Coordinates of C-alpha atoms in Angstrom, one line a residue:
M17 CA 0.0 0.0 0.0
V18 CA 2.9 2.3 0.9
K19 CA 4.6 1.5 -2.4
R20 CA 1.5 2.2 -4.4
S21 CA 0.9 5.5 -2.6
T22 CA 4.5 6.5 -3.3
A23 CA 4.1 5.5 -7.0
V24 CA 0.9 7.6 -7.2
A25 CA 2.7 10.6 -5.6
I26 CA 5.6 10.4 -8.0
C27 CA 3.2 10.0 -10.9
F28 CA 1.2 13.0 -9.8
A29 CA 4.3 15.1 -9.3
F30 CA 5.5 14.2 -12.8
L31 CA 2.1 15.0 -14.3
S32 CA 2.0 18.4 -12.4
A33 CA 5.5 19.3 -13.6
N34 CA 4.6 18.3 -17.1
A35 CA 1.4 20.4 -17.0
M36 CA 3.4 23.4 -15.7
A37 CA 5.9 23.0 -18.6
Q38 CA 3.0 22.8 -21.0
D39 CA 1.4 25.9 -19.5
A40 CA 4.7 27.8 -19.6
K41 CA 5.0 26.9 -23.3
A42 CA 1.5 28.2 -24.0
V43 CA 2.2 31.5 -22.1
I44 CA 5.5 32.0 -24.0
A45 CA 3.8 31.4 -27.3
S46 CA 1.0 33.8 -26.6
A47 CA 3.4 36.5 -25.4
Q48 CA 5.6 36.0 -28.5
K49 CA 2.6 36.3 -30.7
A50 CA 1.4 39.5 -28.9
L51 CA 4.8 41.0 -29.5
G52 CA 4.6 40.2 -33.2
D53 CA 6.9 37.2 -33.0
P54 CA 9.8 39.1 -34.4
K55 CA 13.2 37.7 -35.4
S56 CA 14.7 41.2 -34.7
I57 CA 13.5 44.6 -33.6
T58 CA 14.9 48.0 -33.3
Y59 CA 13.6 51.0 -31.3
S60 CA 14.8 54.5 -30.8
G61 CA 14.2 57.7 -28.8
S62 CA 16.0 59.4 -25.9
A63 CA 17.5 57.8 -22.9
K64 CA 19.6 58.4 -19.8
D65 CA 22.1 56.3 -17.9
V66 CA 24.6 56.4 -15.1
A67 CA 27.9 54.7 -14.4
F68 CA 27.3 52.3 -11.5
Q69 CA 27.7 53.9 -8.0
Q70 CA 28.6 57.2 -9.7
C71 CA 26.8 60.3 -10.9
G72 CA 26.2 61.5 -14.4
A73 CA 26.1 65.1 -15.6
N74 CA 24.3 67.4 -17.9
S75 CA 24.2 71.1 -18.7
T76 CA 21.7 71.8 -15.9
A77 CA 23.0 69.5 -13.2
M78 CA 26.8 69.5 -12.9
A79 CA 27.0 68.6 -9.2
C80 CA 26.4 65.1 -7.9
Q81 CA 23.2 65.2 -5.8
G82 CA 23.2 61.6 -4.6
T83 CA 23.5 58.0 -5.6
H84 CA 23.0 57.8 -9.4
D85 CA 21.7 61.4 -9.4
P86 CA 21.9 63.1 -11.8
M87 CA 21.9 60.6 -14.7
R88 CA 23.6 61.3 -18.1
P89 CA 21.3 62.2 -21.0
I90 CA 21.6 60.1 -24.2
N91 CA 20.2 61.7 -27.4
N92 CA 19.5 59.8 -30.7
Y93 CA 19.3 56.6 -28.8
V94 CA 19.0 53.4 -30.9
R95 CA 18.8 49.8 -29.9
V96 CA 18.8 46.8 -32.1
I97 CA 18.0 43.3 -30.8
D98 CA 18.8 40.3 -33.1
L99 CA 17.1 37.3 -31.7
T100 CA 18.6 35.0 -34.3
A101 CA 22.3 35.7 -33.6
P102 CA 21.5 36.4 -30.7
A103 CA 23.0 39.8 -30.1
S104 CA 22.1 43.4 -29.1
R105 CA 23.6 46.8 -29.7
Q106 CA 22.7 50.2 -28.4
T107 CA 24.2 53.6 -29.0
G108 CA 23.5 57.3 -28.6
A109 CA 25.1 60.8 -28.3
T110 CA 26.1 61.9 -24.8
N111 CA 27.9 64.6 -23.0
N112 CA 30.6 63.3 -20.6
I113 CA 32.5 64.9 -17.8
G114 CA 36.1 65.7 -18.8
P115 CA 39.0 63.7 -17.4
G116 CA 41.3 64.6 -14.5
G117 CA 38.8 66.2 -12.2
S118 CA 37.3 68.5 -14.9
T119 CA 33.6 69.4 -14.7
A120 CA 33.5 70.5 -18.4
L121 CA 31.2 68.6 -20.6
T122 CA 32.6 67.1 -23.8
P123 CA 30.6 65.3 -26.6
G124 CA 30.8 61.6 -26.5
M125 CA 29.1 58.4 -27.6
M126 CA 27.4 55.6 -25.6
F127 CA 27.9 52.2 -27.1
Q128 CA 26.9 49.0 -25.4
Q129 CA 26.6 45.5 -26.9
V130 CA 26.0 41.9 -26.1
T131 CA 27.8 39.7 -28.7
P132 CA 26.6 36.2 -29.6
Q133 CA 29.4 34.8 -27.4
Q134 CA 28.3 37.0 -24.5
A135 CA 24.7 36.0 -25.0
D136 CA 25.7 32.3 -24.4
V137 CA 24.0 31.6 -21.0
S138 CA 26.8 29.3 -20.0
Q139 CA 29.0 32.3 -19.9
P140 CA 29.1 35.0 -17.1
W141 CA 25.6 36.2 -16.4
N142 CA 26.6 39.9 -16.1
N143 CA 27.7 39.8 -19.8
S144 CA 24.4 38.4 -21.1
L145 CA 21.7 39.6 -18.8
D146 CA 21.3 42.9 -20.6
F147 CA 20.0 40.9 -23.6
Y148 CA 17.8 38.6 -21.6
I149 CA 16.0 41.2 -19.5
T150 CA 14.5 42.7 -22.6
P151 CA 11.0 41.3 -23.3
W152 CA 12.1 39.6 -26.5
G153 CA 15.3 38.2 -25.1
F154 CA 13.5 37.0 -21.9
L155 CA 10.9 35.1 -24.0
K156 CA 13.7 33.5 -26.1
G157 CA 15.5 32.4 -22.9
A158 CA 12.2 31.1 -21.4
A159 CA 11.5 29.1 -24.5
E160 CA 14.9 27.5 -24.6
H161 CA 15.5 26.9 -20.8
N162 CA 12.5 25.0 -19.4
A163 CA 10.6 27.9 -17.9
T164 CA 8.0 27.3 -15.2
V165 CA 4.9 29.3 -14.6
H166 CA 2.9 30.6 -11.6
R167 CA 0.7 33.5 -10.6
G168 CA 2.2 36.5 -9.0
K169 CA 2.0 40.2 -8.3
A170 CA 4.1 43.3 -9.0
D171 CA 3.2 46.9 -8.3
G172 CA -0.2 45.8 -7.1
K173 CA -1.1 44.1 -10.4
N174 CA -1.7 40.4 -11.0
Y175 CA 0.5 38.6 -13.5
T176 CA 1.4 35.3 -15.0
V177 CA 5.1 34.9 -14.0
L178 CA 7.5 32.8 -16.1
T179 CA 10.7 31.7 -14.4
W180 CA 13.9 30.3 -15.9
S181 CA 17.6 30.0 -15.1
P182 CA 20.7 30.4 -17.3
V183 CA 23.2 27.5 -17.4
V184 CA 25.9 29.4 -15.7
K185 CA 25.9 29.4 -11.9
A186 CA 26.8 32.1 -9.4
P187 CA 30.2 32.0 -7.6
S188 CA 28.3 30.5 -4.6
G189 CA 27.1 27.6 -6.8
K190 CA 23.5 28.9 -6.7
L191 CA 21.4 29.2 -9.8
Y192 CA 20.6 32.6 -11.1
I193 CA 16.8 33.3 -11.5
V194 CA 15.0 35.3 -14.1
N195 CA 11.3 36.2 -13.7
G196 CA 9.1 37.7 -16.4
Y197 CA 5.7 39.2 -15.6
V198 CA 3.2 38.6 -18.4
S199 CA 0.0 40.7 -18.4
D200 CA -3.5 39.7 -19.3
K201 CA -2.8 41.3 -22.7
N202 CA 0.3 39.0 -23.1
T203 CA 2.8 41.8 -22.9
V204 CA 6.0 41.4 -20.8
D205 CA 5.7 44.3 -18.4
R206 CA 8.5 43.5 -16.0
V207 CA 11.7 41.3 -16.0
E208 CA 13.8 40.8 -13.0
T209 CA 17.0 39.0 -12.1
W210 CA 19.7 39.1 -9.5
L211 CA 23.5 39.5 -9.8
G212 CA 26.2 39.1 -7.1
E213 CA 27.8 42.6 -6.7
N214 CA 30.6 43.6 -4.3
I215 CA 28.7 46.3 -2.5
M216 CA 25.0 45.4 -3.2
G217 CA 25.2 41.7 -2.5
D218 CA 22.4 39.9 -4.3
M219 CA 21.7 43.0 -6.4
H220 CA 18.1 43.1 -7.7
I221 CA 17.9 44.2 -11.3
V222 CA 14.5 45.2 -12.5
A223 CA 13.4 46.4 -16.0
T224 CA 9.9 47.6 -16.4
Y225 CA 8.1 48.1 -19.8
T226 CA 5.0 50.3 -20.0
G227 CA 2.9 51.9 -22.7
W228 CA 3.0 49.0 -25.1
K229 CA 1.8 49.9 -28.6
D230 CA 2.2 49.2 -32.3
F231 CA 4.7 51.7 -33.7
G232 CA 3.7 50.6 -37.2
G233 CA 4.0 47.4 -39.3
G234 CA 3.4 45.2 -36.3
A235 CA 6.4 46.6 -34.3
M236 CA 5.1 46.2 -30.8
A237 CA 7.3 48.0 -28.3
P238 CA 6.9 49.8 -24.9
S239 CA 6.9 53.6 -24.9
K240 CA 8.8 53.7 -21.6
I241 CA 11.6 51.5 -20.3
V242 CA 13.0 51.9 -16.7
Q243 CA 15.8 49.8 -15.3
T244 CA 16.9 49.9 -11.7
R245 CA 19.8 48.1 -10.0
G246 CA 19.7 47.5 -6.3
G247 CA 16.7 49.8 -6.2
W248 CA 18.6 52.7 -7.6
P249 CA 18.1 54.4 -11.1
F250 CA 20.3 52.9 -13.8
F251 CA 18.9 53.3 -17.2
D252 CA 15.7 54.9 -18.8
V253 CA 14.4 55.1 -22.3
D254 CA 11.6 57.1 -23.8
V255 CA 10.8 55.2 -27.0
T256 CA 9.5 57.2 -30.0
G257 CA 9.8 54.7 -32.8
A258 CA 10.2 51.0 -33.5
K259 CA 10.6 48.7 -36.5
V260 CA 10.2 44.9 -36.7
N261 CA 12.6 42.6 -38.7
P262 CA 14.5 45.5 -40.3
P263 CA 16.4 44.2 -43.4
D264 CA 19.6 46.1 -42.4
V265 CA 19.7 44.8 -38.8
A266 CA 23.5 44.0 -39.1
T267 CA 24.4 47.6 -40.0
L268 CA 21.9 49.7 -38.1
V269 CA 24.4 50.6 -35.4
P270 CA 28.0 51.8 -36.1
A271 CA 31.0 50.0 -34.7
P272 CA 32.1 51.2 -31.3
P273 CA 34.5 54.1 -31.0
P274 CA 37.7 53.6 -29.1
A275 CA 37.1 53.2 -25.3
A276 CA 33.3 53.7 -25.7
G277 CA 31.0 52.0 -23.3
R278 CA 28.6 52.4 -20.4
G279 CA 29.3 52.0 -16.7
G280 CA 28.7 48.4 -15.9
A281 CA 27.0 46.7 -13.0
G282 CA 29.9 45.0 -11.4
G283 CA 29.7 41.4 -10.4
G284 CA 31.6 40.2 -13.5
A285 CA 33.8 37.1 -13.6
P286 CA 37.4 37.9 -12.9
G287 CA 39.7 37.8 -15.9
G288 CA 42.2 35.7 -14.1
A289 CA 43.7 36.2 -10.6
P290 CA 44.9 39.7 -9.9
P291 CA 48.6 40.2 -9.2
A292 CA 49.6 39.8 -5.5
L293 CA 49.7 43.0 -3.6
T294 CA 52.8 43.9 -1.6
V295 CA 51.9 46.4 1.1
T296 CA 54.5 48.9 2.3
T297 CA 54.1 51.2 5.2
E298 CA 55.1 54.8 6.0
K299 CA 55.2 55.7 9.6
L300 CA 53.8 59.1 10.1
G301 CA 53.9 59.1 13.9
D302 CA 53.4 56.8 16.9
G303 CA 50.5 54.6 16.0
L304 CA 49.9 56.3 12.6
Y305 CA 50.8 54.6 9.3
R306 CA 50.1 55.0 5.6
L307 CA 49.5 51.7 3.8
T308 CA 50.3 51.6 0.1
T309 CA 51.1 49.2 -2.7
G310 CA 53.0 51.7 -4.8
A311 CA 52.1 53.3 -8.1
G312 CA 48.4 53.1 -8.8
S313 CA 47.6 52.3 -5.2
Y314 CA 44.6 53.3 -3.2
D315 CA 46.2 54.3 0.0
S316 CA 44.8 54.0 3.5
L317 CA 45.8 55.3 6.9
I318 CA 45.6 53.3 10.1
V319 CA 45.3 55.1 13.4
E320 CA 46.0 53.4 16.8
F321 CA 43.8 54.3 19.7
K322 CA 44.1 52.9 23.2
N323 CA 41.7 50.0 22.7
Y324 CA 41.1 49.8 19.0
V325 CA 42.2 50.8 15.5
M326 CA 40.6 53.2 13.0
M327 CA 41.2 52.7 9.3
L328 CA 40.8 55.7 7.0
E329 CA 39.6 54.2 3.6
A330 CA 39.4 50.5 3.0
G331 CA 41.0 50.2 -0.5
Q332 CA 39.1 49.8 -3.7
S333 CA 38.9 46.0 -3.8
E334 CA 38.5 42.9 -1.6
A335 CA 42.1 41.9 -2.3
R336 CA 43.5 45.3 -1.2
A337 CA 41.3 45.4 1.9
L338 CA 42.4 41.9 2.9
A339 CA 46.1 42.9 2.5
Y340 CA 45.6 46.1 4.5
V341 CA 43.8 44.3 7.3
A342 CA 46.6 41.7 7.5
E343 CA 49.2 44.5 7.6
T344 CA 47.2 46.3 10.3
K345 CA 47.1 43.2 12.5
K346 CA 50.9 42.9 12.2
L347 CA 51.5 46.6 13.1
M348 CA 48.8 46.7 15.8
P349 CA 48.2 43.2 17.1
N350 CA 45.5 42.3 19.6
K351 CA 43.5 45.5 18.8
P352 CA 40.2 45.3 16.8
I353 CA 39.6 47.5 13.8
R354 CA 36.6 49.3 15.3
Y355 CA 36.0 51.9 12.6
V356 CA 36.6 52.4 8.9
M357 CA 36.0 55.8 7.3
N358 CA 34.8 55.9 3.8
T359 CA 35.6 59.2 2.0
H360 CA 32.7 58.8 -0.4
P361 CA 30.6 56.0 -1.9
H362 CA 31.9 55.8 -5.5
S363 CA 32.6 52.2 -6.6
D364 CA 36.4 52.5 -6.5
H365 CA 36.3 53.8 -2.9
T366 CA 33.8 51.2 -1.5
G367 CA 35.3 48.0 -2.8
G368 CA 37.1 47.1 0.4
L369 CA 34.2 47.9 2.7
P370 CA 32.8 44.3 2.7
V371 CA 36.1 43.0 4.2
L372 CA 35.9 45.6 7.0
V373 CA 32.3 44.8 7.7
A374 CA 33.4 41.1 8.0
E375 CA 36.0 42.3 10.5
G376 CA 33.2 43.9 12.6
A377 CA 34.2 47.5 11.9
T378 CA 31.6 50.3 11.9
I379 CA 31.6 52.3 8.7
I380 CA 31.9 56.1 9.2
T381 CA 30.3 57.8 6.3
Q382 CA 28.6 61.2 5.5
K383 CA 24.9 61.3 6.3
N384 CA 23.9 61.5 2.6
N385 CA 25.4 58.1 2.0
E386 CA 23.8 56.4 5.0
A387 CA 20.8 55.0 3.3
F388 CA 22.8 53.7 0.3
L389 CA 25.5 51.9 2.2
G390 CA 23.2 50.6 4.9
K391 CA 20.8 49.1 2.4
A392 CA 23.4 47.8 0.0
L393 CA 25.8 46.1 2.4
N394 CA 22.9 44.5 4.4
T395 CA 21.4 42.9 1.3
P396 CA 21.4 39.0 1.3
R397 CA 24.7 37.7 -0.2
T398 CA 23.7 34.2 -1.4
L399 CA 25.2 34.6 -4.9
L400 CA 28.6 35.5 -3.7
N401 CA 31.4 33.5 -2.1
D402 CA 33.5 36.4 -0.8
T403 CA 34.7 37.4 2.7
L404 CA 31.5 39.1 3.8
A405 CA 29.3 36.3 2.4
K406 CA 31.2 33.8 4.5
S407 CA 31.1 35.9 7.6
Q408 CA 27.4 36.7 7.3
K409 CA 27.9 39.8 9.4
K410 CA 25.7 42.9 9.0
A411 CA 27.1 46.4 8.3
K412 CA 27.0 49.0 11.1
I413 CA 26.9 52.6 9.9
E414 CA 27.8 55.7 11.8
A415 CA 26.7 58.8 9.9
V416 CA 28.5 62.2 10.1
A417 CA 26.4 65.2 9.3
E418 CA 29.1 68.0 9.3
K419 CA 31.8 67.1 11.8
K420 CA 32.7 64.4 14.3
I421 CA 35.7 64.0 16.6
Y422 CA 37.0 60.6 17.6
S423 CA 39.2 60.7 20.7
D424 CA 40.4 58.5 23.5
G425 CA 41.9 61.5 25.5
S426 CA 45.2 61.2 23.7
R427 CA 44.7 60.3 20.0
I428 CA 42.3 62.5 18.0
V429 CA 40.9 62.1 14.5
E430 CA 38.6 64.8 13.2
V431 CA 36.1 63.9 10.4
Y432 CA 34.6 66.7 8.2
H433 CA 31.9 66.9 5.5
V434 CA 33.3 69.0 2.7
A435 CA 30.6 70.7 0.6
P436 CA 29.7 72.0 -1.9
V437 CA 31.9 70.0 -4.3
P438 CA 30.8 68.7 -7.7
H439 CA 32.1 65.1 -7.2
T440 CA 29.6 64.0 -4.6
N441 CA 27.3 65.4 -1.9
G442 CA 28.6 62.9 0.6
M443 CA 32.4 63.6 0.8
L444 CA 34.4 63.3 4.0
I445 CA 38.0 64.2 4.8
A446 CA 40.0 63.2 7.9
F447 CA 42.3 65.5 9.9
I448 CA 44.8 64.1 12.4
P449 CA 46.0 67.1 14.6
R450 CA 49.0 65.5 16.3
E451 CA 50.9 64.8 13.1
K452 CA 49.2 67.6 11.1
V453 CA 47.9 65.1 8.5
L454 CA 44.9 65.5 6.2
L455 CA 43.6 62.6 4.2
Q456 CA 41.2 63.1 1.2
G457 CA 39.6 61.0 -1.5
D458 CA 39.5 62.5 -5.0
F459 CA 41.0 66.0 -4.8
T460 CA 44.1 65.1 -6.8
V461 CA 47.0 67.5 -6.9
T462 CA 49.5 67.1 -9.7
P463 CA 52.8 69.1 -9.1
G464 CA 53.4 71.6 -11.9
Q465 CA 49.8 71.4 -13.2
P466 CA 47.0 73.8 -12.6
A467 CA 44.3 72.8 -10.2
N468 CA 41.4 70.8 -11.5
D469 CA 37.8 71.7 -10.8
H470 CA 37.6 69.4 -7.8
V471 CA 40.6 70.9 -6.1
K472 CA 39.3 74.4 -6.9
A473 CA 36.1 73.5 -5.1
L474 CA 38.0 72.2 -2.1
A475 CA 40.4 75.1 -1.7
P476 CA 37.9 77.7 -0.3
I477 CA 36.5 75.1 2.1
L478 CA 39.9 74.3 3.5
E479 CA 40.7 78.0 3.8
K480 CA 37.5 78.5 5.8
M481 CA 38.2 75.5 8.0
N482 CA 41.7 76.8 8.7
L483 CA 43.0 73.3 9.6
D484 CA 46.6 73.2 10.7
F485 CA 47.9 70.4 8.4
D486 CA 51.3 70.0 6.8
R487 CA 50.9 66.6 5.0
Y488 CA 48.3 66.3 2.3
I489 CA 47.6 62.6 1.7
P490 CA 45.5 61.5 -1.3
V491 CA 43.8 58.1 -1.4
H492 CA 44.9 57.8 -5.0
A493 CA 48.6 57.3 -4.4
A494 CA 50.9 60.3 -5.2
A495 CA 54.3 59.8 -6.8
A496 CA 55.9 61.8 -4.0
P497 CA 54.8 63.1 -0.6
Q498 CA 52.5 66.2 -0.9
T499 CA 52.1 69.2 1.5
K500 CA 49.6 71.9 2.3
A501 CA 51.8 74.3 0.3
D502 CA 51.7 72.0 -2.7
F503 CA 47.9 72.0 -2.5
F504 CA 47.4 75.8 -2.3
K505 CA 50.2 76.4 -4.9
T506 CA 48.0 74.7 -7.5
V507 CA 45.2 77.3 -6.9
G508 CA 47.6 80.2 -6.9
K509 CA 47.7 80.8 -3.1

């Protein structure tokens, strides 16, 4: 009797799974038909994007107002999706911030593509997901990878939800998941997936498609496309035209210009192991050291208090942070790293933070960054296999509004918000009175060169603060030690 019951249960489970597969195929077929069942599609209009964990710029918003705010406008935007190849290309005219701390806008070109090799779902997911989170790419993936179906809700609306997984697995060994929300009109209104990202953990990527209409000749496309990553703005399109199965699909978009591209999402597969980092130290005083790896380094300071250590900046990567933590423990054994100060939340200055969170350190950041870092670093981390994922610790954030002094009665570190500066609205600097040392993030001074726009913005702020510093230490390693005189010389003082 038990054997018969077990056999019946297995048979029922098989039939249920088979029915779900059949239902999924019917949903996919209906959605593909509603979208015109194209082999390729192109759409155009205007767009805006932002480099991940950075700010964009335009003629009316030159200063960073917050995480991914403002975004960068893209004019004459065109996207081509070739479902046969499969491949995707998108381009448009942009204005970019000039190099070297300049706030001048210069004409540029956005070019982003997913090649047939990248669209192979056995390859890294971060390379192909931009193709598969489009409605057309999603349905292709669902048809080819055994999608399942269930009922669900999004934004208060009921949907039929198709779910499938690419062949490639996350670094943790877990499957990636892709969900597509199909409306009662058989349009794909939302596609979501997750990607392991250094700061945002299991970063939620959501693309919403609204205002579906026939742009002529059966070219069904959404009028509005909005993509968020980790809950933050990332990419928007206002679609004004679309064509289905264009005969010149292979030549609609020009070849990419040198060094063209768009800020990526992170989370990519490493291109081989990075070179080993050799940390050297510079003693600036008793219990005060600069940690560096030489040319191209992101430098940190470590400050010894009676019962703990404070690290000023955590390095731009997990590898660098691990190396700096190890060196700190050699120099100051038996003292925990209680604090780590982050100058600002751009991606090249946050990369080491997960390591310090795993150490139990509290992150000191400017108040404008509190929501971003607190949310991002406390996101589930099931797709990653890094130091923080293994420790499963939660980030502790200590926000500084304008000024905070850390002292044990002997050692003092003063932390200041510097504003207004164009680079970010959440910038901190650190001043250590005993050794007359000032550490800053991206206000780069180049001897013999005029001040860039970032340095010009900082100069009047430092003059007003009247801090008594001699040594001017950049996080981006300088070729030689720099002083207060070097800084003000560049601005003609």
